[in-house]
PDB file of C-alpha atoms in Angstrom:
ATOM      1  CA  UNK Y   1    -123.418  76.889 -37.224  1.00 43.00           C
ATOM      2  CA  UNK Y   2    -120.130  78.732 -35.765  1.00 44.00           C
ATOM      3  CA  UNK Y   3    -120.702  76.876 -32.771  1.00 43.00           C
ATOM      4  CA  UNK Y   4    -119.534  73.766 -34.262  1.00 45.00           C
ATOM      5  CA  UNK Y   5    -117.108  75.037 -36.322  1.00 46.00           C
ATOM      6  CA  UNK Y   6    -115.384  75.750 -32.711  1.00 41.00           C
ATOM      7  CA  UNK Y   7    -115.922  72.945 -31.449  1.00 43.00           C
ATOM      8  CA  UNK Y   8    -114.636  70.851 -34.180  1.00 42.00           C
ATOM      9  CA  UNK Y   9    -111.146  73.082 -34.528  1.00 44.00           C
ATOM     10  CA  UNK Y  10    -110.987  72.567 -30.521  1.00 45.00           C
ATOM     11  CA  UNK Y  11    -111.013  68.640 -30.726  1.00 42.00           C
ATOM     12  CA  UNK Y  12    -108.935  68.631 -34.221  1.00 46.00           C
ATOM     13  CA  UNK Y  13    -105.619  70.349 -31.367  1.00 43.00           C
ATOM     14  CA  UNK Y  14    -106.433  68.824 -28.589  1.00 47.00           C
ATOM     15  CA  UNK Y  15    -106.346  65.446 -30.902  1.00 44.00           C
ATOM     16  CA  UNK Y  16    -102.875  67.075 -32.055  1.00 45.00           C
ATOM     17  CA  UNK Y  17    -101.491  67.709 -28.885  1.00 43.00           C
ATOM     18  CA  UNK Y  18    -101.816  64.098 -27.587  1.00 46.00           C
ATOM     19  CA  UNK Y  19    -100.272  62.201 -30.599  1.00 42.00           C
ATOM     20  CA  UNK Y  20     -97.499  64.527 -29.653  1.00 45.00           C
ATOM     21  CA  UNK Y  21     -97.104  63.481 -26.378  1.00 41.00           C
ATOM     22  CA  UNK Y  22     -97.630  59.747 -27.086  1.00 42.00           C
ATOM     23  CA  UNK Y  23     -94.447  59.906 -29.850  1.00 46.00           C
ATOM     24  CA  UNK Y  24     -92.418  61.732 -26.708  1.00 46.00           C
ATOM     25  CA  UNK Y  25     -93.001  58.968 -24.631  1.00 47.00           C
ATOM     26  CA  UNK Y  26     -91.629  55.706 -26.904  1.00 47.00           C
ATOM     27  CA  UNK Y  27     -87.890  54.722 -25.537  1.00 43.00           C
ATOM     28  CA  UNK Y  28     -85.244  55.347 -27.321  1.00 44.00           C
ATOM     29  CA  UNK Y  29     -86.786  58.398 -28.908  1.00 42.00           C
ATOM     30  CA  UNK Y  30     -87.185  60.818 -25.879  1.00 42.00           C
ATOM     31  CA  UNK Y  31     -85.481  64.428 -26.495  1.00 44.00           C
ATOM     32  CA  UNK Y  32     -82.572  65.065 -23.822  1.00 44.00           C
ATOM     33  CA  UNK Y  33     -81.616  61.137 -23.783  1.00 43.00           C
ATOM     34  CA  UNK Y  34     -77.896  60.213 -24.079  1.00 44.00           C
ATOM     35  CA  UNK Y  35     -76.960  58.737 -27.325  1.00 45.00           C
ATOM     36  CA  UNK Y  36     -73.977  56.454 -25.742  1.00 46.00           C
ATOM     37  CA  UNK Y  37     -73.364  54.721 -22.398  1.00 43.00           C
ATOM     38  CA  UNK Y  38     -71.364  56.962 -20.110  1.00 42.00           C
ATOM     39  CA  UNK Y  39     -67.644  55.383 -19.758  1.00 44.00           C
ATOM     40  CA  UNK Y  40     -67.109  52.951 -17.445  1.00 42.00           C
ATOM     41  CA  UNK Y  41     -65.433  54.130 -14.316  1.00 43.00           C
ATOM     42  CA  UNK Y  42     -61.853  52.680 -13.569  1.00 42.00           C
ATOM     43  CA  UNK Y  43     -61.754  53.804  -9.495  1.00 44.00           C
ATOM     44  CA  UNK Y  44     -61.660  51.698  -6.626  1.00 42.00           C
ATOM     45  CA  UNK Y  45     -65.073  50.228  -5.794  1.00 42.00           C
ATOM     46  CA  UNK Y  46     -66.077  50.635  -2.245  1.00 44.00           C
ATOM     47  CA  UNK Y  47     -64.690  49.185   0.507  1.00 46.00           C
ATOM     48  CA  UNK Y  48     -61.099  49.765  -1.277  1.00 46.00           C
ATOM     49  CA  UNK Y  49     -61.458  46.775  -3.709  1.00 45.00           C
ATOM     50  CA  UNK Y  50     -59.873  47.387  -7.196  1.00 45.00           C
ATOM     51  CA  UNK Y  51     -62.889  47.991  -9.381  1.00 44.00           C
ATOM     52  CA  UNK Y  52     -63.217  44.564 -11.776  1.00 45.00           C
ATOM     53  CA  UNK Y  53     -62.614  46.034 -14.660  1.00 48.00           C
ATOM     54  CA  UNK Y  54     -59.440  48.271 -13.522  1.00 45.00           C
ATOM     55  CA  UNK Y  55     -55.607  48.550 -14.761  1.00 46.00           C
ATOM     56  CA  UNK Y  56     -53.801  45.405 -15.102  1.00 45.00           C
ATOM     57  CA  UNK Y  57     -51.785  44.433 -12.620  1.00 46.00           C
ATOM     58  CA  UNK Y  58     -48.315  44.593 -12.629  1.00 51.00           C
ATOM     59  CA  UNK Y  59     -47.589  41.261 -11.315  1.00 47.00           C
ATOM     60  CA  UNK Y  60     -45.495  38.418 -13.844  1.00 48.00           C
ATOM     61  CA  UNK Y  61     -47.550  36.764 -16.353  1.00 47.00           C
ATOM     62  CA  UNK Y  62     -47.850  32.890 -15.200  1.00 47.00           C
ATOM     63  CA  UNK Y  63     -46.161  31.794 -17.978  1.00 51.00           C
ATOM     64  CA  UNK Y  64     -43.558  34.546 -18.023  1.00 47.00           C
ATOM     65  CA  UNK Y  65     -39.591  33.834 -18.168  1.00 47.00           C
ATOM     66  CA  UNK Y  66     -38.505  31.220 -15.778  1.00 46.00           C
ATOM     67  CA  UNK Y  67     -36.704  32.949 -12.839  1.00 46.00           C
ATOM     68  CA  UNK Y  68     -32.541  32.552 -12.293  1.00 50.00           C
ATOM     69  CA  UNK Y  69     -33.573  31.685  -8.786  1.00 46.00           C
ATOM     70  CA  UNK Y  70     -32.212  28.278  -7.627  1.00 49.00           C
ATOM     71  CA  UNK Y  71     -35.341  25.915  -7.674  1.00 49.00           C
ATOM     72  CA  UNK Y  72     -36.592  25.027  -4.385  1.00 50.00           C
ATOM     73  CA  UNK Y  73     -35.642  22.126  -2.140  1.00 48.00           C
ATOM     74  CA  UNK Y  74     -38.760  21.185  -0.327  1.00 49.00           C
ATOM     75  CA  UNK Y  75     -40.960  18.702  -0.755  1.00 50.00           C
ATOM     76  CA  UNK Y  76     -41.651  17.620  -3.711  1.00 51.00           C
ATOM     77  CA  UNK Y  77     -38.231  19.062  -4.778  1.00 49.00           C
ATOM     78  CA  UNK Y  78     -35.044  17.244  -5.746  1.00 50.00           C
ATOM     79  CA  UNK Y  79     -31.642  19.328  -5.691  1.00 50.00           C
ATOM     80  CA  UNK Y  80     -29.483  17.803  -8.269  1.00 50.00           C
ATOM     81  CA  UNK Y  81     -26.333  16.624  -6.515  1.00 49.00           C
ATOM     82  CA  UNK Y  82     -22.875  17.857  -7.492  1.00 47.00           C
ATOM     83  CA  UNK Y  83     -21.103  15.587  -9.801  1.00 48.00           C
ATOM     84  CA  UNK Y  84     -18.530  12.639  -7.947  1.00 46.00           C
ATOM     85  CA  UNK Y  85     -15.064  12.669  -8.844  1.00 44.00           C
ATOM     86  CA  UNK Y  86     -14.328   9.112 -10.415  1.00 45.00           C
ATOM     87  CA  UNK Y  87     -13.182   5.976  -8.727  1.00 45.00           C
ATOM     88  CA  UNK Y  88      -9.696   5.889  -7.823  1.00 47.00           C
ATOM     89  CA  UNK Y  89      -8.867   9.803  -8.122  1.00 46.00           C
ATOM     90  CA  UNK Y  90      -9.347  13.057  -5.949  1.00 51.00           C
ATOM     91  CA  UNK Y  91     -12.464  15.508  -6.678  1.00 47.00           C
ATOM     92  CA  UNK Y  92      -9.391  17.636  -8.680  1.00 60.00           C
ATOM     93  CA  UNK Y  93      -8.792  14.587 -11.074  1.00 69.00           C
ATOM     94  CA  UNK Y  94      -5.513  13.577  -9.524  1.00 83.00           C
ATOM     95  CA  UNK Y  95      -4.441  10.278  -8.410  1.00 91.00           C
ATOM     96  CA  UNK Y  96      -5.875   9.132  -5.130  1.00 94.00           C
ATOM     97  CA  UNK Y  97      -4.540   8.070  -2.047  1.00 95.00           C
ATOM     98  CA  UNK Y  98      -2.332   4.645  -2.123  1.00 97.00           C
ATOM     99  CA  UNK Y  99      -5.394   2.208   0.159  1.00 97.00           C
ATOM    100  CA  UNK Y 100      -3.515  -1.226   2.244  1.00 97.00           C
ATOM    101  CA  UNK Y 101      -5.553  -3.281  -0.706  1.00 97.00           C
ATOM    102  CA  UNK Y 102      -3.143  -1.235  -3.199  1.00 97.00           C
ATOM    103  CA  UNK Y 103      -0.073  -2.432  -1.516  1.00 98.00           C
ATOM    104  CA  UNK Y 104       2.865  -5.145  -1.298  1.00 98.00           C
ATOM    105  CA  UNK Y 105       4.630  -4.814   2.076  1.00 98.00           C
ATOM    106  CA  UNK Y 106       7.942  -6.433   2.307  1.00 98.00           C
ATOM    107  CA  UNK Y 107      11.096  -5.927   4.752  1.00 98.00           C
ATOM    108  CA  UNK Y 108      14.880  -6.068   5.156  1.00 97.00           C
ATOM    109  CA  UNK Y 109      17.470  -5.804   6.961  1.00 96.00           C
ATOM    110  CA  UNK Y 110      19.597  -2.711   6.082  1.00 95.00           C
ATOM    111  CA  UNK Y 111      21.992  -2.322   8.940  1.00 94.00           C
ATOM    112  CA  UNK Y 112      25.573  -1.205   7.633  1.00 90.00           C
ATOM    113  CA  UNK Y 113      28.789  -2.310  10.031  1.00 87.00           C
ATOM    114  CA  UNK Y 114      29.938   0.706  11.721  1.00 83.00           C
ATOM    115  CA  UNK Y 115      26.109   2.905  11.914  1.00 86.00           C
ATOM    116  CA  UNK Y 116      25.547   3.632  15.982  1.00 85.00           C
ATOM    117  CA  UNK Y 117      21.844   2.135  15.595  1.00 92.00           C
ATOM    118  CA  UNK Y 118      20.457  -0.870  13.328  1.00 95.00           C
ATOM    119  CA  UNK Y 119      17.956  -0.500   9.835  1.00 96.00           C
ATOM    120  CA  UNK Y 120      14.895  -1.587   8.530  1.00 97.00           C
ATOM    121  CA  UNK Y 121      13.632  -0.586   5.577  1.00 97.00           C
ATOM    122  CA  UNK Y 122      10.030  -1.235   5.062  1.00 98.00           C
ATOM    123  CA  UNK Y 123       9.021  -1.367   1.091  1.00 97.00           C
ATOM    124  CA  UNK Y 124       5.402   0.025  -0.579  1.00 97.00           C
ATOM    125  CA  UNK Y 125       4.837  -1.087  -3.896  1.00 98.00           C
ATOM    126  CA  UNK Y 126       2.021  -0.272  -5.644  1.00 98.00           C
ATOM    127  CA  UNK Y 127      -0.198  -3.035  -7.304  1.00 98.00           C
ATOM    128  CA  UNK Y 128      -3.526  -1.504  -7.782  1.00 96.00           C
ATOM    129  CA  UNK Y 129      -3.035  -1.196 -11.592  1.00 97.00           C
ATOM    130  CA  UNK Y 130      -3.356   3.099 -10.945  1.00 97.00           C
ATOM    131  CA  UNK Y 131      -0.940   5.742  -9.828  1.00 97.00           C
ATOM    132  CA  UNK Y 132      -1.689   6.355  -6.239  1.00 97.00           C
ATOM    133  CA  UNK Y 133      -0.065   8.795  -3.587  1.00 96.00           C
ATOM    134  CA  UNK Y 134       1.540   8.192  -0.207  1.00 94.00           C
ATOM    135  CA  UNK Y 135       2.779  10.818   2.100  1.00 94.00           C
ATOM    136  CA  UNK Y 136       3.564  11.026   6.081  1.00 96.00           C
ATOM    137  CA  UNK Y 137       4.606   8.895   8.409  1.00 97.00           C
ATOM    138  CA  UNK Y 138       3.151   4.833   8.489  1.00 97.00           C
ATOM    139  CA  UNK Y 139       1.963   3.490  11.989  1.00 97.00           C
ATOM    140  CA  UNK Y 140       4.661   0.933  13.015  1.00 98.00           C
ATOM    141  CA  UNK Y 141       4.729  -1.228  16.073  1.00 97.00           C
ATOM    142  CA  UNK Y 142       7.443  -3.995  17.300  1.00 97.00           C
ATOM    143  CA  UNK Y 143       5.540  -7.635  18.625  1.00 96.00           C
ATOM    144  CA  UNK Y 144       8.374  -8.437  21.474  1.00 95.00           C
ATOM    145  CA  UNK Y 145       8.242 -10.627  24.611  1.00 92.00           C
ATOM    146  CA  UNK Y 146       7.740  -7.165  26.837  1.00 90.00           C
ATOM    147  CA  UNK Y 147       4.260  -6.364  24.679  1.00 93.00           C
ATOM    148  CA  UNK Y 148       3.430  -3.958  21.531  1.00 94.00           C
ATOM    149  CA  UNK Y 149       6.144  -1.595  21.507  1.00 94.00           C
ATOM    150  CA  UNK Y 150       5.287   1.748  19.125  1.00 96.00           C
ATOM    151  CA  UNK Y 151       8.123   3.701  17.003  1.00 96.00           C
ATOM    152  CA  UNK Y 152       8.281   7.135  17.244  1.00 96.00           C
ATOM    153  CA  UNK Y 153       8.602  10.092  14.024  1.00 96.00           C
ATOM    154  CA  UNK Y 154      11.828  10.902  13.475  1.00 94.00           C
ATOM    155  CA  UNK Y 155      10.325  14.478  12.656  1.00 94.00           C
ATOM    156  CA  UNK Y 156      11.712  14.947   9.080  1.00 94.00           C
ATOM    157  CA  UNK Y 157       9.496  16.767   6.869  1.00 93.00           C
ATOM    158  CA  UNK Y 158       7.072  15.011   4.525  1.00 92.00           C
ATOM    159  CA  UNK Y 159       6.777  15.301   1.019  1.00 88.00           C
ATOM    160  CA  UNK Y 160       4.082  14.152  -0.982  1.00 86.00           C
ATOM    161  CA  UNK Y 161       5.210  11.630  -3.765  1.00 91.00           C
ATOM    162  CA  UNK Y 162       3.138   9.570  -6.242  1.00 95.00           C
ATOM    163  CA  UNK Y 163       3.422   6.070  -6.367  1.00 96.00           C
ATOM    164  CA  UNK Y 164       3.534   4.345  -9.914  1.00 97.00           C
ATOM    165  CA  UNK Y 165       1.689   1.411 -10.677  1.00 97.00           C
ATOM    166  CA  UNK Y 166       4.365  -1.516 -10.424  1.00 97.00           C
ATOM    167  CA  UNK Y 167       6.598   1.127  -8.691  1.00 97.00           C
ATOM    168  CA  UNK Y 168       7.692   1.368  -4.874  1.00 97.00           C
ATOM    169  CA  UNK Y 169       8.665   3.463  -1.841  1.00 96.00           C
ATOM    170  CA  UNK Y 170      10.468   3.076   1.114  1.00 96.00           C
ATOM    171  CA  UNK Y 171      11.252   4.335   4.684  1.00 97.00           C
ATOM    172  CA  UNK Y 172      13.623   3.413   7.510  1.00 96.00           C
ATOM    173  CA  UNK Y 173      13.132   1.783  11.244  1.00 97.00           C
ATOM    174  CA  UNK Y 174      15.817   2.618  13.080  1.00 96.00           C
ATOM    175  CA  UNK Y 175      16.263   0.790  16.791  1.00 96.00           C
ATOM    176  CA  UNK Y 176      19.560   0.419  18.935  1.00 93.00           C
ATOM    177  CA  UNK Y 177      21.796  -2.416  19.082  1.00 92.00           C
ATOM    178  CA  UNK Y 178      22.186  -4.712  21.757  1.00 91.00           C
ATOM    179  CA  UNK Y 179      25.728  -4.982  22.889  1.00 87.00           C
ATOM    180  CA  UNK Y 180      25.181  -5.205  26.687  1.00 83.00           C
ATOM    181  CA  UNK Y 181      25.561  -9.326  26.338  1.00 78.00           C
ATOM    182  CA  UNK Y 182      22.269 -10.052  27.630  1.00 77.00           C
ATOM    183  CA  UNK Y 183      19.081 -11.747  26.133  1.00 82.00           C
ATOM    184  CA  UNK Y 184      16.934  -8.225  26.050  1.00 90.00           C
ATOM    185  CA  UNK Y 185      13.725  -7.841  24.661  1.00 92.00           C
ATOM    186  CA  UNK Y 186      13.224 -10.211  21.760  1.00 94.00           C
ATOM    187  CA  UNK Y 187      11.802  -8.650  18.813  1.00 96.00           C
ATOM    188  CA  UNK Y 188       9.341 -11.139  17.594  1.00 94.00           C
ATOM    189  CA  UNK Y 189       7.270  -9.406  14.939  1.00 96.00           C
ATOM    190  CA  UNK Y 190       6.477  -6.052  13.050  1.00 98.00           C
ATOM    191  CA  UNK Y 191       3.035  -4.267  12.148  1.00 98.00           C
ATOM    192  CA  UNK Y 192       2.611  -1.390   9.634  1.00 98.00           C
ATOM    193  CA  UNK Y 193      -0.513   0.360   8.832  1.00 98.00           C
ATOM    194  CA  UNK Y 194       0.028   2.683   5.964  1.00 97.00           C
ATOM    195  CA  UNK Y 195      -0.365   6.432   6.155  1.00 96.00           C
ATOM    196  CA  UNK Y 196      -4.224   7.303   6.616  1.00 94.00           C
ATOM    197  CA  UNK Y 197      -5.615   4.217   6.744  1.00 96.00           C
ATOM    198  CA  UNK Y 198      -6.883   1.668   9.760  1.00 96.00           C
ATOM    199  CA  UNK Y 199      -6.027  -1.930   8.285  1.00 97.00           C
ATOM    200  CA  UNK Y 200      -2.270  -2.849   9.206  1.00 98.00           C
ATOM    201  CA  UNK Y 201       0.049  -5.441   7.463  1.00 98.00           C
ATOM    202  CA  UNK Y 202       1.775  -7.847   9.746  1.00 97.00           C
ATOM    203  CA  UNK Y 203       5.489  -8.609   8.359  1.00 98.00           C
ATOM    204  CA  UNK Y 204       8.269 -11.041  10.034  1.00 97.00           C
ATOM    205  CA  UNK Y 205      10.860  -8.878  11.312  1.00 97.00           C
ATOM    206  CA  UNK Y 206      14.212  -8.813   9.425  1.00 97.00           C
ATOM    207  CA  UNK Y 207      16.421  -7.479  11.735  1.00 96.00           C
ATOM    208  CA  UNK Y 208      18.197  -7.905  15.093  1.00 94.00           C
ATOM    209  CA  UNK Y 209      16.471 -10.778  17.636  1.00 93.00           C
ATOM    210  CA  UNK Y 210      16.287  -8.097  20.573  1.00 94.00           C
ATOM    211  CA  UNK Y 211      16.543  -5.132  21.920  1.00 93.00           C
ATOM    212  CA  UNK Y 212      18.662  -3.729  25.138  1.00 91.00           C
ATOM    213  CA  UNK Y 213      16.620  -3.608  27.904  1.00 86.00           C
ATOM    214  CA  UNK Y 214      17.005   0.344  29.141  1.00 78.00           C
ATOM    215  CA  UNK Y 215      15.352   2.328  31.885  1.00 72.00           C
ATOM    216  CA  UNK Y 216      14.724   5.653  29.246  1.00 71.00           C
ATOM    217  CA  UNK Y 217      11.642   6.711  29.063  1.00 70.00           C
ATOM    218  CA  UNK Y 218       9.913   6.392  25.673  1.00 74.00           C
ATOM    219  CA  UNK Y 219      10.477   4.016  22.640  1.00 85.00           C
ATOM    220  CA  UNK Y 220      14.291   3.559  21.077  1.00 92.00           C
ATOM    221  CA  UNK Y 221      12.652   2.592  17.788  1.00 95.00           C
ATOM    222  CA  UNK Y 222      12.460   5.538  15.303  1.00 96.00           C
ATOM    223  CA  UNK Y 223      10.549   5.814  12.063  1.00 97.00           C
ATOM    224  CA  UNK Y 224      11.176   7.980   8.638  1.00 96.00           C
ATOM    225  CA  UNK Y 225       8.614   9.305   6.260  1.00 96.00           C
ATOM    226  CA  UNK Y 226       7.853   7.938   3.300  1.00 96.00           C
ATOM    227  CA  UNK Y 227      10.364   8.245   0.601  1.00 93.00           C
ATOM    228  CA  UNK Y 228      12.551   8.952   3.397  1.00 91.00           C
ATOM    229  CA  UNK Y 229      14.876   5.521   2.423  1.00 86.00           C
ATOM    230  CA  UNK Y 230      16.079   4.259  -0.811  1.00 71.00           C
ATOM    231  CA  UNK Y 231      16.121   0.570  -2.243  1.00 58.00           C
ATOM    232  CA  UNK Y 232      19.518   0.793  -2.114  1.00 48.00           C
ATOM    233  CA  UNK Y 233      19.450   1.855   2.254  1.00 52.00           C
TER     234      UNK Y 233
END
């Protein structure tokens, strides 16, 4: 009879013993496990990568403010051009330069009795409808039986003027008289081309028929600025 009372009390711990080890063994009940995940680590993953879920970068956002740099002009990129000064004035709003098409050329004898050399004065009046500006010296040649004969500056100093619309101004041809009795070299024509520009005017000539014929180098005939001769000259 005591022999299975042993017996019985050995199988009633042994049966003990495994339930024990069987409720050790479910997950998420075992003694020693972590409760939480371990943090996630922020260094570089091998190779020297940034690890994926690192520090932000410190780079612009996309849509960030713009930039004050000027925007590119490559392709696909249009520079906006700098605004044109109106029609008929200079990039500083003034009144523009007086063009051949703005002009009336006329001219007329002006020789006083007495003066050592002859005058023409050649008259610029403006008919564009604007104020325009003329300054320097106009091209001027002499048509004559000898060829194209070119006047040279007189070398006064120029002065910028402005030219009203319906106003004029003037400048002076001066050329030497012929009073050796001979026929000379007959003046049969006269071309101006105002200052900076390329298309001339081509006037009858006013004054004497000729010039003397001389053996000094260079032209007789001598031109003034403009303004450089009144209406009145």
């Amino acid at each position: 009879m005591r022999v299975h009372k042993l017996a019985f009390a050995t199988l009633a711990v042994t049966a003990a013993l495994s339930l024990t080890a069987c409720q050790n063994d479910e997950p998420g009940t075992a003694q020693g496990a972590p409760t939480t995940a371990p943090a996630a680590t922020t260094g570089a993953a091998p190779g020297g990568a940034p690890a994926p879920n690192g520090p932000a970068s410190n780079a612009p956002a996309p849509n960030g403010p713009a930039s004050n740099a000027p925007a590119p002009s490559g392709p696909g990129k249009t520079a906006t051009p700098p605004a044109a000064a109106p029609a008929g004035s200079t990039a500083a709003g003034g009144p523009a330069k007086c063009r051949t098409a703005d002009l009336t050329l006329t001219a007329t004898d002006h020789t006083i009795t007495g003066d050592p050399a002859n005058t023409v004065v050649v008259e610029l009046k403006n008919h564009s409808g604007k104020d325009c500006t003329l300054s320097g010296y106009a091209g001027v040649d002499l048509k004559t039986s000898a060829g194209t004969l070119s006047a040279k500056r007189s070398g006064e100093p120029v002065v910028t003027g402005t030219v009203k619309n319906g106003k004029s101004t003037y400048f002076g041809i001066t050329y030497p008289a012929n009073t050796t009795g001979g026929s000379g070299v007959r003046i049969t024509g006269l071309v101006v081309t105002p200052p900076d520009e390329t298309q001339s005017v081509t006037l009858p000539w006013p004054g004497a028929g000729s010039l003397p014929v001389t053996d000094t180098a260079g032209s007789p005939v001598k031109i003034g600025p403009m303004g450089s001769a009144g209406q009145g000259e």
